[in-house]
mmCIF file of C-alpha atoms in Angstrom:
data_model
loop_
_atom_site.group_PDB
_atom_site.id
_atom_site.type_symbol
_atom_site.label_atom_id
_atom_site.label_comp_id
_atom_site.label_asym_id
_atom_site.label_seq_id
_atom_site.Cartn_x
_atom_site.Cartn_y
_atom_site.Cartn_z
ATOM 1 C CA UNK A 22 -44.328 -22.170 -57.290
ATOM 2 C CA UNK A 23 -45.459 -18.665 -56.504
ATOM 3 C CA UNK A 24 -49.097 -19.548 -57.264
ATOM 4 C CA UNK A 25 -49.094 -22.419 -54.759
ATOM 5 C CA UNK A 26 -46.690 -21.192 -52.045
ATOM 6 C CA UNK A 27 -45.792 -18.009 -50.228
ATOM 7 C CA UNK A 28 -42.057 -17.636 -50.877
ATOM 8 C CA UNK A 29 -41.523 -14.345 -49.038
ATOM 9 C CA UNK A 30 -39.792 -15.992 -46.052
ATOM 10 C CA UNK A 31 -37.966 -18.662 -48.063
ATOM 11 C CA UNK A 32 -34.226 -18.696 -47.327
ATOM 12 C CA UNK A 33 -33.151 -21.546 -49.604
ATOM 13 C CA UNK A 34 -34.546 -23.574 -52.443
ATOM 14 C CA UNK A 35 -32.972 -26.745 -53.815
ATOM 15 C CA UNK A 36 -33.202 -28.399 -57.199
ATOM 16 C CA UNK A 37 -31.918 -31.843 -58.121
ATOM 17 C CA UNK A 38 -31.134 -32.832 -61.694
ATOM 18 C CA UNK A 39 -28.919 -34.953 -63.873
ATOM 19 C CA UNK A 40 -26.411 -33.202 -66.134
ATOM 20 C CA UNK A 41 -28.304 -34.347 -69.228
ATOM 21 C CA UNK A 42 -29.817 -33.607 -71.566
ATOM 22 C CA UNK A 43 -26.859 -31.251 -71.539
ATOM 23 C CA UNK A 44 -28.206 -28.111 -73.217
ATOM 24 C CA UNK A 45 -31.617 -28.431 -71.564
ATOM 25 C CA UNK A 46 -30.008 -28.717 -68.129
ATOM 26 C CA UNK A 47 -27.813 -25.647 -68.694
ATOM 27 C CA UNK A 48 -30.843 -23.672 -69.919
ATOM 28 C CA UNK A 49 -32.971 -24.769 -66.942
ATOM 29 C CA UNK A 50 -30.112 -23.775 -64.597
ATOM 30 C CA UNK A 51 -30.038 -20.274 -66.104
ATOM 31 C CA UNK A 52 -33.821 -19.866 -66.065
ATOM 32 C CA UNK A 53 -34.308 -21.156 -62.518
ATOM 33 C CA UNK A 54 -31.639 -18.795 -61.195
ATOM 34 C CA UNK A 55 -33.473 -15.886 -62.829
ATOM 35 C CA UNK A 56 -36.824 -17.078 -61.479
ATOM 36 C CA UNK A 57 -35.371 -17.469 -57.968
ATOM 37 C CA UNK A 58 -33.145 -14.382 -57.974
ATOM 38 C CA UNK A 59 -34.715 -12.901 -54.811
ATOM 39 C CA UNK A 60 -34.207 -16.088 -52.776
ATOM 40 C CA UNK A 61 -31.036 -15.789 -50.648
ATOM 41 C CA UNK A 62 -29.694 -19.242 -51.551
ATOM 42 C CA UNK A 63 -30.444 -21.322 -54.635
ATOM 43 C CA UNK A 64 -28.934 -24.804 -54.505
ATOM 44 C CA UNK A 65 -28.507 -27.143 -57.455
ATOM 45 C CA UNK A 66 -27.525 -30.731 -56.834
ATOM 46 C CA UNK A 67 -26.441 -32.567 -59.961
ATOM 47 C CA UNK A 68 -26.319 -36.362 -60.120
ATOM 48 C CA UNK A 69 -22.799 -36.725 -61.492
ATOM 49 C CA UNK A 70 -22.489 -40.124 -59.754
ATOM 50 C CA UNK A 71 -18.782 -40.675 -60.505
ATOM 51 C CA UNK A 72 -15.691 -39.169 -62.089
ATOM 52 C CA UNK A 73 -14.560 -42.596 -63.263
ATOM 53 C CA UNK A 74 -15.660 -43.583 -66.782
ATOM 54 C CA UNK A 75 -15.844 -47.314 -65.993
ATOM 55 C CA UNK A 76 -18.145 -46.659 -63.036
ATOM 56 C CA UNK A 77 -20.324 -44.397 -65.148
ATOM 57 C CA UNK A 78 -20.594 -47.112 -67.770
ATOM 58 C CA UNK A 79 -21.550 -49.762 -65.186
ATOM 59 C CA UNK A 80 -24.162 -47.378 -63.788
ATOM 60 C CA UNK A 81 -25.563 -46.764 -67.302
ATOM 61 C CA UNK A 82 -24.923 -43.026 -67.043
ATOM 62 C CA UNK A 83 -24.929 -40.795 -70.115
ATOM 63 C CA UNK A 84 -21.839 -38.875 -69.045
ATOM 64 C CA UNK A 85 -18.064 -39.232 -68.987
ATOM 65 C CA UNK A 86 -15.359 -37.564 -66.950
ATOM 66 C CA UNK A 87 -14.669 -35.196 -69.879
ATOM 67 C CA UNK A 88 -18.332 -34.242 -70.269
ATOM 68 C CA UNK A 89 -18.542 -33.618 -66.514
ATOM 69 C CA UNK A 90 -15.556 -31.276 -66.728
ATOM 70 C CA UNK A 91 -17.216 -29.357 -69.570
ATOM 71 C CA UNK A 92 -20.527 -29.294 -67.714
ATOM 72 C CA UNK A 93 -18.792 -27.838 -64.655
ATOM 73 C CA UNK A 94 -17.110 -25.130 -66.730
ATOM 74 C CA UNK A 95 -20.395 -24.230 -68.410
ATOM 75 C CA UNK A 96 -22.321 -24.156 -65.136
ATOM 76 C CA UNK A 97 -19.712 -21.930 -63.491
ATOM 77 C CA UNK A 98 -19.916 -19.389 -66.332
ATOM 78 C CA UNK A 99 -23.643 -18.969 -65.586
ATOM 79 C CA UNK A 100 -23.565 -19.254 -61.770
ATOM 80 C CA UNK A 101 -25.001 -16.352 -59.762
ATOM 81 C CA UNK A 102 -23.537 -15.223 -56.439
ATOM 82 C CA UNK A 103 -26.506 -16.649 -54.478
ATOM 83 C CA UNK A 104 -26.202 -20.043 -56.200
ATOM 84 C CA UNK A 105 -24.601 -23.146 -54.709
ATOM 85 C CA UNK A 106 -23.747 -26.138 -56.885
ATOM 86 C CA UNK A 107 -22.973 -29.579 -55.529
ATOM 87 C CA UNK A 108 -22.568 -32.999 -57.073
ATOM 88 C CA UNK A 109 -24.103 -36.259 -55.908
ATOM 89 C CA UNK A 110 -22.066 -39.452 -56.157
ATOM 90 C CA UNK A 111 -23.060 -43.113 -56.007
ATOM 91 C CA UNK A 112 -21.536 -45.833 -53.892
ATOM 92 C CA UNK A 113 -21.411 -49.535 -54.718
ATOM 93 C CA UNK A 114 -20.664 -50.771 -51.189
ATOM 94 C CA UNK A 115 -17.933 -53.424 -51.016
ATOM 95 C CA UNK A 116 -18.135 -54.308 -54.711
ATOM 96 C CA UNK A 117 -14.850 -53.681 -56.483
ATOM 97 C CA UNK A 118 -14.929 -51.974 -59.846
#
């Protein structure tokens, strides 16, 4: 990024990812925070999609509610003070699950 862009005035940078592959995502989270340490706000948006196992299965996701809980705990142990974490969820409209 630094080779292509001047980041001196950057106030926030955002990254979007899925919570898998699990270990690779945790490692990337740690490394990107280190790389972006001087940026005032570093935002990570993870595509959790749902906290309901049946919905995750229908959506062909590789996660479960339990793995999302563990992912959240692991992310929070590595979170820096300038880091914001949010989760993205899916919607199926009027279709009942």
